[in-house]
């Protein structure tokens, strides 16, 4: 049985896990999380929250991503939506590539300095290695996608259209809210690390509220919270 990575911390593992959840899932600052925990009788510093997210966010995200990738590889991938969004780091433009499935779950996030064929190819190979090869790939009209798809051999599976990629465009909104709350990023490495954590937590708590009844939504929410709390002992 694997040892608990939080075993050497004096703070309760449940409090650490709650702090990570609050900061990653909701558009809160470090000091917002500190104040919310203080209202619950937990006296910590906002720098402690920063340390916990940096140290254990990847741990929780890896466990969520591992479970989902194993289940998704057992079933055929129908449709992916690929898109890139501009992110400024210290005034310099970077590109955040994101792959979203037909249900709106973020499959992969990858940060690059350029938006060329090499970057698109590396992003596609990384996503396909983890989740398999989809039947249809929806992209915008960026020529880098077509060039990369030719190398992979998926050129015939690519679809482009004015409104076909709205699924990917809408999936950028939660990340943009977090970006504003964090006052942007200062390093490319920290951006890559956070988007990987954020996408996994977002997928885990994506309940598709608009297509579920109230009772079904509450059941899925309770199940997601139970699974999240079980990550410490899994």
Short mmCIF file of N, CA, C and O in Angstrom, two decimals, residues 60-179:
data_model
loop_
_atom_site.label_atom_id
_atom_site.label_comp_id
_atom_site.label_asym_id
_atom_site.label_seq_id
_atom_site.Cartn_x
_atom_site.Cartn_y
_atom_site.Cartn_z
N UNK A 60 -3.09 15.02 -6.56
CA UNK A 60 -4.52 14.76 -6.71
C UNK A 60 -4.92 14.69 -8.18
O UNK A 60 -5.72 13.84 -8.58
N UNK A 61 -4.38 15.60 -8.99
CA UNK A 61 -4.72 15.62 -10.41
C UNK A 61 -4.28 14.34 -11.11
O UNK A 61 -4.98 13.82 -11.99
N UNK A 62 -3.11 13.83 -10.74
CA UNK A 62 -2.61 12.60 -11.36
C UNK A 62 -3.54 11.43 -11.07
O UNK A 62 -3.80 10.59 -11.96
N UNK A 63 -4.03 11.34 -9.85
CA UNK A 63 -4.93 10.24 -9.50
C UNK A 63 -6.24 10.33 -10.28
O UNK A 63 -6.76 9.32 -10.76
N UNK A 64 -6.78 11.55 -10.41
CA UNK A 64 -8.02 11.72 -11.17
C UNK A 64 -7.79 11.38 -12.63
O UNK A 64 -8.58 10.67 -13.27
N UNK A 65 -6.72 11.90 -13.20
CA UNK A 65 -6.42 11.70 -14.61
C UNK A 65 -6.16 10.23 -14.93
O UNK A 65 -6.55 9.73 -15.98
N UNK A 66 -5.49 9.53 -14.02
CA UNK A 66 -5.19 8.11 -14.24
C UNK A 66 -6.47 7.29 -14.32
O UNK A 66 -6.62 6.42 -15.19
N UNK A 67 -7.41 7.55 -13.41
CA UNK A 67 -8.68 6.82 -13.43
C UNK A 67 -9.45 7.08 -14.71
O UNK A 67 -9.99 6.16 -15.34
N UNK A 68 -9.49 8.32 -15.13
CA UNK A 68 -10.28 8.67 -16.31
C UNK A 68 -9.63 8.16 -17.59
O UNK A 68 -10.33 7.68 -18.49
N UNK A 69 -8.32 8.25 -17.70
CA UNK A 69 -7.67 7.80 -18.92
C UNK A 69 -7.80 6.30 -19.09
O UNK A 69 -7.98 5.80 -20.22
N UNK A 70 -7.74 5.55 -17.99
CA UNK A 70 -7.88 4.10 -18.09
C UNK A 70 -9.28 3.71 -18.55
O UNK A 70 -9.44 2.81 -19.38
N UNK A 71 -10.30 4.40 -18.05
CA UNK A 71 -11.67 4.09 -18.46
C UNK A 71 -11.95 4.55 -19.89
O UNK A 71 -12.67 3.89 -20.64
N UNK A 72 -11.36 5.67 -20.29
CA UNK A 72 -11.61 6.20 -21.62
C UNK A 72 -10.91 5.40 -22.71
O UNK A 72 -11.40 5.28 -23.83
N UNK A 73 -9.79 4.81 -22.41
CA UNK A 73 -9.08 4.02 -23.41
C UNK A 73 -9.80 2.71 -23.73
O UNK A 73 -9.56 2.10 -24.77
N UNK A 74 -10.68 2.29 -22.82
CA UNK A 74 -11.43 1.05 -23.06
C UNK A 74 -12.59 1.26 -24.01
O UNK A 74 -13.18 0.30 -24.50
N UNK A 75 -12.96 2.50 -24.28
CA UNK A 75 -14.06 2.81 -25.19
C UNK A 75 -13.55 3.69 -26.32
O UNK A 75 -12.64 4.49 -26.13
N UNK A 76 -14.12 3.55 -27.53
CA UNK A 76 -13.64 4.35 -28.66
C UNK A 76 -13.91 5.84 -28.46
O UNK A 76 -14.94 6.25 -27.93
N UNK A 77 -12.95 6.66 -28.88
CA UNK A 77 -13.08 8.12 -28.80
C UNK A 77 -13.80 8.62 -30.04
O UNK A 77 -13.32 8.47 -31.15
N UNK A 78 -14.95 9.26 -29.83
CA UNK A 78 -15.78 9.66 -30.95
C UNK A 78 -15.30 10.98 -31.57
O UNK A 78 -14.93 11.06 -32.72
N UNK A 79 -15.30 12.04 -30.78
CA UNK A 79 -15.00 13.36 -31.32
C UNK A 79 -14.16 14.17 -30.33
O UNK A 79 -14.48 14.22 -29.15
N UNK A 80 -13.11 14.78 -30.87
CA UNK A 80 -12.30 15.72 -30.10
C UNK A 80 -12.43 17.11 -30.69
O UNK A 80 -12.58 17.27 -31.90
N UNK A 81 -12.36 18.11 -29.82
CA UNK A 81 -12.33 19.51 -30.24
C UNK A 81 -10.99 20.10 -29.79
O UNK A 81 -10.67 20.08 -28.60
N UNK A 82 -10.22 20.60 -30.73
CA UNK A 82 -8.91 21.17 -30.43
C UNK A 82 -8.94 22.68 -30.66
O UNK A 82 -9.51 23.15 -31.64
N UNK A 83 -8.31 23.40 -29.74
CA UNK A 83 -8.25 24.85 -29.88
C UNK A 83 -7.09 25.37 -29.05
O UNK A 83 -6.64 24.69 -28.11
N UNK A 84 -6.62 26.54 -29.38
CA UNK A 84 -5.54 27.16 -28.62
C UNK A 84 -6.00 28.55 -28.16
O UNK A 84 -6.77 29.21 -28.84
N UNK A 85 -5.52 28.95 -27.00
CA UNK A 85 -5.89 30.23 -26.43
C UNK A 85 -4.61 30.99 -26.10
O UNK A 85 -3.59 30.38 -25.72
N UNK A 86 -4.64 32.32 -26.26
CA UNK A 86 -3.46 33.13 -25.99
C UNK A 86 -3.35 33.41 -24.50
O UNK A 86 -4.33 33.79 -23.85
N UNK A 87 -2.14 33.24 -23.96
CA UNK A 87 -1.86 33.54 -22.56
C UNK A 87 -0.58 34.35 -22.50
O UNK A 87 0.43 33.96 -23.07
N UNK A 88 -0.63 35.49 -21.81
CA UNK A 88 0.55 36.33 -21.68
C UNK A 88 1.29 36.01 -20.39
O UNK A 88 0.70 35.96 -19.31
N UNK A 89 2.61 35.82 -20.52
CA UNK A 89 3.49 35.59 -19.38
C UNK A 89 4.58 36.66 -19.41
O UNK A 89 5.40 36.69 -20.33
N UNK A 90 4.54 37.56 -18.44
CA UNK A 90 5.47 38.69 -18.39
C UNK A 90 5.47 39.49 -19.70
O UNK A 90 6.51 39.89 -20.21
N UNK A 91 4.28 39.70 -20.23
CA UNK A 91 4.13 40.49 -21.43
C UNK A 91 4.39 39.75 -22.73
O UNK A 91 4.20 40.32 -23.81
N UNK A 92 4.83 38.50 -22.66
CA UNK A 92 5.13 37.73 -23.87
C UNK A 92 4.01 36.75 -24.15
O UNK A 92 3.52 36.07 -23.24
N UNK A 93 3.58 36.65 -25.40
CA UNK A 93 2.47 35.79 -25.78
C UNK A 93 2.90 34.33 -25.84
O UNK A 93 3.90 33.99 -26.45
N UNK A 94 2.11 33.46 -25.19
CA UNK A 94 2.27 32.02 -25.26
C UNK A 94 0.94 31.41 -25.72
O UNK A 94 -0.09 32.09 -25.74
N UNK A 95 0.98 30.13 -26.04
CA UNK A 95 -0.20 29.46 -26.57
C UNK A 95 -0.52 28.25 -25.71
O UNK A 95 0.34 27.40 -25.46
N UNK A 96 -1.76 28.21 -25.26
CA UNK A 96 -2.25 27.08 -24.47
C UNK A 96 -3.13 26.21 -25.37
O UNK A 96 -4.24 26.60 -25.72
N UNK A 97 -2.63 25.05 -25.75
CA UNK A 97 -3.37 24.11 -26.59
C UNK A 97 -4.23 23.23 -25.70
O UNK A 97 -3.77 22.75 -24.66
N UNK A 98 -5.48 23.01 -26.12
CA UNK A 98 -6.39 22.22 -25.29
C UNK A 98 -7.20 21.29 -26.18
O UNK A 98 -7.68 21.68 -27.24
N UNK A 99 -7.35 20.05 -25.71
CA UNK A 99 -8.19 19.05 -26.37
C UNK A 99 -9.39 18.76 -25.48
O UNK A 99 -9.23 18.47 -24.28
N UNK A 100 -10.58 18.85 -26.05
CA UNK A 100 -11.83 18.66 -25.32
C UNK A 100 -12.64 17.58 -26.03
O UNK A 100 -12.69 17.56 -27.27
N UNK A 101 -13.24 16.67 -25.28
CA UNK A 101 -14.04 15.63 -25.91
C UNK A 101 -15.46 16.14 -26.20
O UNK A 101 -15.79 17.30 -25.95
N UNK A 102 -16.32 15.26 -26.73
CA UNK A 102 -17.65 15.68 -27.16
C UNK A 102 -18.57 16.01 -25.98
O UNK A 102 -19.62 16.60 -26.17
N UNK A 103 -18.16 15.65 -24.74
CA UNK A 103 -18.94 15.98 -23.56
C UNK A 103 -18.43 17.22 -22.84
O UNK A 103 -18.97 17.60 -21.81
N UNK A 104 -17.40 17.84 -23.37
CA UNK A 104 -16.87 19.06 -22.78
C UNK A 104 -15.78 18.87 -21.75
O UNK A 104 -15.36 19.84 -21.11
N UNK A 105 -15.29 17.64 -21.56
CA UNK A 105 -14.22 17.40 -20.61
C UNK A 105 -12.87 17.68 -21.25
O UNK A 105 -12.62 17.28 -22.38
N UNK A 106 -12.01 18.35 -20.52
CA UNK A 106 -10.68 18.69 -21.02
C UNK A 106 -9.79 17.46 -20.94
O UNK A 106 -9.57 16.91 -19.86
N UNK A 107 -9.28 17.03 -22.07
CA UNK A 107 -8.44 15.85 -22.13
C UNK A 107 -6.98 16.17 -21.89
O UNK A 107 -6.29 15.47 -21.16
N UNK A 108 -6.50 17.21 -22.54
CA UNK A 108 -5.08 17.54 -22.46
C UNK A 108 -4.88 19.04 -22.58
O UNK A 108 -5.61 19.71 -23.31
N UNK A 109 -3.88 19.55 -21.87
CA UNK A 109 -3.50 20.96 -21.94
C UNK A 109 -1.99 21.03 -22.11
O UNK A 109 -1.26 20.34 -21.40
N UNK A 110 -1.55 21.88 -23.03
CA UNK A 110 -0.13 21.94 -23.34
C UNK A 110 0.25 23.37 -23.71
O UNK A 110 -0.41 23.99 -24.54
N UNK A 111 1.32 23.90 -23.10
CA UNK A 111 1.73 25.28 -23.29
C UNK A 111 2.98 25.32 -24.17
O UNK A 111 3.93 24.57 -23.95
N UNK A 112 2.97 26.20 -25.17
CA UNK A 112 4.12 26.38 -26.05
C UNK A 112 4.35 27.86 -26.30
O UNK A 112 3.47 28.69 -26.07
N UNK A 113 5.54 28.19 -26.82
CA UNK A 113 5.85 29.56 -27.17
C UNK A 113 5.42 29.89 -28.61
O UNK A 113 5.28 31.07 -28.95
N UNK A 114 5.27 28.87 -29.43
CA UNK A 114 4.92 29.08 -30.83
C UNK A 114 3.65 28.32 -31.18
O UNK A 114 3.24 27.39 -30.48
N UNK A 115 3.05 28.72 -32.29
CA UNK A 115 1.84 28.03 -32.77
C UNK A 115 2.14 27.47 -34.17
O UNK A 115 1.48 27.80 -35.15
N UNK A 116 3.13 26.60 -34.25
CA UNK A 116 3.55 26.06 -35.53
C UNK A 116 3.26 24.56 -35.61
O UNK A 116 2.64 23.98 -34.70
N UNK A 117 3.73 23.96 -36.67
CA UNK A 117 3.49 22.53 -36.91
C UNK A 117 4.11 21.67 -35.81
O UNK A 117 3.49 20.71 -35.35
N UNK A 118 5.34 21.99 -35.40
CA UNK A 118 6.02 21.19 -34.38
C UNK A 118 5.25 21.19 -33.06
O UNK A 118 5.10 20.16 -32.41
N UNK A 119 4.73 22.37 -32.67
CA UNK A 119 3.98 22.46 -31.42
C UNK A 119 2.67 21.68 -31.51
O UNK A 119 2.30 20.96 -30.59
N UNK A 120 1.95 21.81 -32.62
CA UNK A 120 0.70 21.08 -32.81
C UNK A 120 0.93 19.57 -32.84
O UNK A 120 0.14 18.80 -32.28
N UNK A 121 2.00 19.14 -33.48
CA UNK A 121 2.30 17.72 -33.57
C UNK A 121 2.63 17.13 -32.20
O UNK A 121 2.15 16.03 -31.85
N UNK A 122 3.41 17.85 -31.43
CA UNK A 122 3.75 17.36 -30.09
C UNK A 122 2.52 17.29 -29.20
O UNK A 122 2.36 16.34 -28.42
N UNK A 123 1.64 18.28 -29.32
CA UNK A 123 0.41 18.29 -28.54
C UNK A 123 -0.49 17.12 -28.92
O UNK A 123 -1.04 16.42 -28.05
N UNK A 124 -0.66 16.85 -30.21
CA UNK A 124 -1.51 15.76 -30.66
C UNK A 124 -0.95 14.40 -30.22
O UNK A 124 -1.70 13.53 -29.77
N UNK A 125 0.34 14.21 -30.35
CA UNK A 125 0.94 12.94 -29.95
C UNK A 125 0.78 12.70 -28.45
O UNK A 125 0.54 11.57 -28.01
N UNK A 126 0.92 13.77 -27.68
CA UNK A 126 0.77 13.65 -26.23
C UNK A 126 -0.65 13.25 -25.86
O UNK A 126 -0.86 12.37 -25.00
N UNK A 127 -1.64 13.86 -26.50
CA UNK A 127 -3.04 13.53 -26.20
C UNK A 127 -3.40 12.13 -26.66
O UNK A 127 -4.09 11.38 -25.94
N UNK A 128 -2.96 11.74 -27.85
CA UNK A 128 -3.30 10.43 -28.40
C UNK A 128 -2.61 9.31 -27.65
O UNK A 128 -3.15 8.20 -27.55
N UNK A 129 -1.42 9.56 -27.11
CA UNK A 129 -0.73 8.54 -26.33
C UNK A 129 -1.51 8.20 -25.07
O UNK A 129 -1.52 7.04 -24.63
N UNK A 130 -2.18 9.17 -24.50
CA UNK A 130 -2.90 8.95 -23.24
C UNK A 130 -4.32 8.45 -23.46
O UNK A 130 -4.82 7.62 -22.71
N UNK A 131 -5.00 8.94 -24.51
CA UNK A 131 -6.42 8.64 -24.67
C UNK A 131 -6.76 7.86 -25.93
O UNK A 131 -7.92 7.48 -26.11
N UNK A 132 -5.83 7.63 -26.83
CA UNK A 132 -6.13 6.91 -28.06
C UNK A 132 -6.42 7.84 -29.22
O UNK A 132 -6.28 9.07 -29.12
N UNK A 133 -6.85 7.25 -30.33
CA UNK A 133 -7.08 8.01 -31.57
C UNK A 133 -8.57 8.24 -31.77
O UNK A 133 -9.35 7.28 -31.84
N UNK A 134 -9.02 9.49 -31.87
CA UNK A 134 -10.46 9.75 -32.05
C UNK A 134 -10.91 9.52 -33.49
O UNK A 134 -10.10 9.54 -34.42
N UNK A 135 -12.21 9.35 -33.67
CA UNK A 135 -12.77 9.17 -35.00
C UNK A 135 -12.84 10.49 -35.76
O UNK A 135 -12.65 10.53 -36.97
N UNK A 136 -13.13 11.58 -35.05
CA UNK A 136 -13.28 12.90 -35.67
C UNK A 136 -12.52 13.91 -34.82
O UNK A 136 -12.58 13.88 -33.59
N UNK A 137 -11.80 14.81 -35.48
CA UNK A 137 -11.07 15.88 -34.80
C UNK A 137 -11.55 17.21 -35.36
O UNK A 137 -11.37 17.49 -36.54
N UNK A 138 -12.18 18.02 -34.53
CA UNK A 138 -12.70 19.32 -34.93
C UNK A 138 -11.69 20.40 -34.53
O UNK A 138 -11.28 20.46 -33.36
N UNK A 139 -11.29 21.23 -35.48
CA UNK A 139 -10.32 22.30 -35.21
C UNK A 139 -10.79 23.59 -35.86
O UNK A 139 -11.77 23.62 -36.61
N UNK A 140 -10.06 24.66 -35.59
CA UNK A 140 -10.28 25.90 -36.33
C UNK A 140 -9.45 25.84 -37.62
O UNK A 140 -8.93 24.79 -37.98
N UNK A 141 -9.30 26.97 -38.29
CA UNK A 141 -8.62 26.97 -39.59
C UNK A 141 -7.11 27.23 -39.48
O UNK A 141 -6.48 27.56 -40.48
N UNK A 142 -6.57 27.05 -38.30
CA UNK A 142 -5.12 27.22 -38.13
C UNK A 142 -4.39 26.16 -38.98
O UNK A 142 -4.64 24.96 -38.82
N UNK A 143 -3.47 26.57 -39.87
CA UNK A 143 -2.80 25.60 -40.76
C UNK A 143 -1.91 24.61 -40.02
O UNK A 143 -1.57 23.56 -40.57
N UNK A 144 -1.53 24.92 -38.78
CA UNK A 144 -0.66 24.00 -38.03
C UNK A 144 -1.34 22.68 -37.76
O UNK A 144 -0.69 21.62 -37.74
N UNK A 145 -2.66 22.71 -37.54
CA UNK A 145 -3.39 21.47 -37.29
C UNK A 145 -3.34 20.55 -38.51
O UNK A 145 -3.06 19.35 -38.40
N UNK A 146 -3.62 21.10 -39.68
CA UNK A 146 -3.64 20.28 -40.90
C UNK A 146 -2.26 19.70 -41.18
O UNK A 146 -2.14 18.54 -41.58
N UNK A 147 -1.21 20.48 -40.97
CA UNK A 147 0.14 19.99 -41.21
C UNK A 147 0.48 18.85 -40.25
O UNK A 147 1.09 17.85 -40.64
N UNK A 148 0.08 19.00 -38.98
CA UNK A 148 0.35 17.95 -38.00
C UNK A 148 -0.48 16.71 -38.27
O UNK A 148 0.00 15.58 -38.10
N UNK A 149 -1.72 16.90 -38.69
CA UNK A 149 -2.59 15.76 -38.98
C UNK A 149 -2.08 14.95 -40.17
O UNK A 149 -2.26 13.73 -40.23
N UNK A 150 -1.44 15.60 -41.12
CA UNK A 150 -0.85 14.88 -42.25
C UNK A 150 0.25 13.94 -41.79
O UNK A 150 0.38 12.82 -42.28
N UNK A 151 1.06 14.41 -40.84
CA UNK A 151 2.15 13.58 -40.33
C UNK A 151 1.60 12.36 -39.59
O UNK A 151 2.11 11.24 -39.75
N UNK A 152 0.56 12.58 -38.80
CA UNK A 152 -0.03 11.49 -38.02
C UNK A 152 -0.83 10.53 -38.90
O UNK A 152 -0.95 9.35 -38.62
N UNK A 153 -1.39 11.05 -39.98
CA UNK A 153 -2.23 10.24 -40.85
C UNK A 153 -3.71 10.39 -40.57
O UNK A 153 -4.51 9.54 -40.96
N UNK A 154 -4.09 11.47 -39.90
CA UNK A 154 -5.50 11.70 -39.54
C UNK A 154 -6.12 12.84 -40.34
O UNK A 154 -7.12 13.41 -39.92
N UNK A 155 -5.56 13.14 -41.47
CA UNK A 155 -6.03 14.30 -42.23
C UNK A 155 -7.50 14.16 -42.61
O UNK A 155 -8.26 15.13 -42.59
N UNK A 156 -7.93 12.96 -42.95
CA UNK A 156 -9.32 12.76 -43.36
C UNK A 156 -10.30 12.85 -42.19
O UNK A 156 -11.51 12.98 -42.42
N UNK A 157 -9.79 12.76 -40.99
CA UNK A 157 -10.67 12.83 -39.81
C UNK A 157 -10.88 14.26 -39.33
O UNK A 157 -11.66 14.48 -38.41
N UNK A 158 -10.20 15.21 -39.91
CA UNK A 158 -10.28 16.59 -39.46
C UNK A 158 -11.52 17.27 -40.03
O UNK A 158 -11.86 17.11 -41.20
N UNK A 159 -12.18 18.04 -39.19
CA UNK A 159 -13.34 18.84 -39.59
C UNK A 159 -13.12 20.28 -39.13
O UNK A 159 -12.66 20.51 -38.02
N UNK A 160 -13.47 21.22 -39.98
CA UNK A 160 -13.38 22.64 -39.64
C UNK A 160 -14.69 23.32 -40.00
O UNK A 160 -15.36 22.93 -40.95
N UNK A 161 -15.05 24.33 -39.25
CA UNK A 161 -16.27 25.06 -39.51
C UNK A 161 -16.40 26.24 -38.58
O UNK A 161 -15.72 26.30 -37.53
N UNK A 162 -17.28 27.15 -38.91
CA UNK A 162 -17.38 28.40 -38.15
C UNK A 162 -17.86 28.16 -36.73
O UNK A 162 -17.35 28.75 -35.78
N UNK A 163 -18.86 27.29 -36.56
CA UNK A 163 -19.44 27.09 -35.23
C UNK A 163 -19.22 25.67 -34.71
O UNK A 163 -19.72 25.34 -33.63
N UNK A 164 -18.49 24.83 -35.44
CA UNK A 164 -18.30 23.45 -35.02
C UNK A 164 -17.46 23.34 -33.76
O UNK A 164 -17.59 22.37 -33.01
N UNK A 165 -16.59 24.33 -33.52
CA UNK A 165 -15.66 24.23 -32.40
C UNK A 165 -16.09 25.03 -31.18
O UNK A 165 -15.27 25.40 -30.34
N UNK A 166 -17.39 25.31 -31.06
CA UNK A 166 -17.87 26.07 -29.90
C UNK A 166 -17.64 25.32 -28.60
O UNK A 166 -17.51 25.93 -27.53
N UNK A 167 -17.61 23.99 -28.67
CA UNK A 167 -17.37 23.21 -27.46
C UNK A 167 -16.02 23.55 -26.85
O UNK A 167 -15.89 23.73 -25.63
N UNK A 168 -15.01 23.67 -27.68
CA UNK A 168 -13.68 24.03 -27.17
C UNK A 168 -13.62 25.49 -26.73
O UNK A 168 -12.99 25.82 -25.73
N UNK A 169 -14.28 26.37 -27.50
CA UNK A 169 -14.27 27.79 -27.13
C UNK A 169 -14.90 28.00 -25.75
O UNK A 169 -14.40 28.79 -24.94
N UNK A 170 -16.00 27.33 -25.48
CA UNK A 170 -16.67 27.49 -24.19
C UNK A 170 -15.85 26.90 -23.04
O UNK A 170 -15.97 27.36 -21.90
N UNK A 171 -15.05 25.90 -23.34
CA UNK A 171 -14.26 25.27 -22.28
C UNK A 171 -13.14 26.17 -21.79
O UNK A 171 -12.54 25.91 -20.75
N UNK A 172 -12.83 27.24 -22.53
CA UNK A 172 -11.79 28.17 -22.09
C UNK A 172 -12.27 29.06 -20.94
O UNK A 172 -11.44 29.62 -20.21
N UNK A 173 -13.57 29.22 -20.78
CA UNK A 173 -14.10 30.19 -19.82
C UNK A 173 -13.68 29.92 -18.38
O UNK A 173 -13.28 30.85 -17.67
N UNK A 174 -13.78 28.67 -17.87
CA UNK A 174 -13.34 28.44 -16.48
C UNK A 174 -11.87 28.78 -16.26
O UNK A 174 -11.51 29.33 -15.22
N UNK A 175 -11.03 28.47 -17.25
CA UNK A 175 -9.61 28.81 -17.11
C UNK A 175 -9.41 30.31 -17.10
O UNK A 175 -8.59 30.83 -16.33
N UNK A 176 -10.13 31.05 -17.94
CA UNK A 176 -9.99 32.51 -17.97
C UNK A 176 -10.39 33.13 -16.63
O UNK A 176 -9.78 34.10 -16.17
N UNK A 177 -11.41 32.58 -15.99
CA UNK A 177 -11.81 33.09 -14.68
C UNK A 177 -10.71 32.87 -13.65
O UNK A 177 -10.42 33.73 -12.81
N UNK A 178 -10.08 31.70 -13.70
CA UNK A 178 -8.98 31.44 -12.78
C UNK A 178 -7.79 32.33 -13.07
O UNK A 178 -7.10 32.80 -12.17
N UNK A 179 -7.52 32.58 -14.34
CA UNK A 179 -6.39 33.42 -14.72
C UNK A 179 -6.54 34.83 -14.16
O UNK A 179 -5.58 35.42 -13.65
#
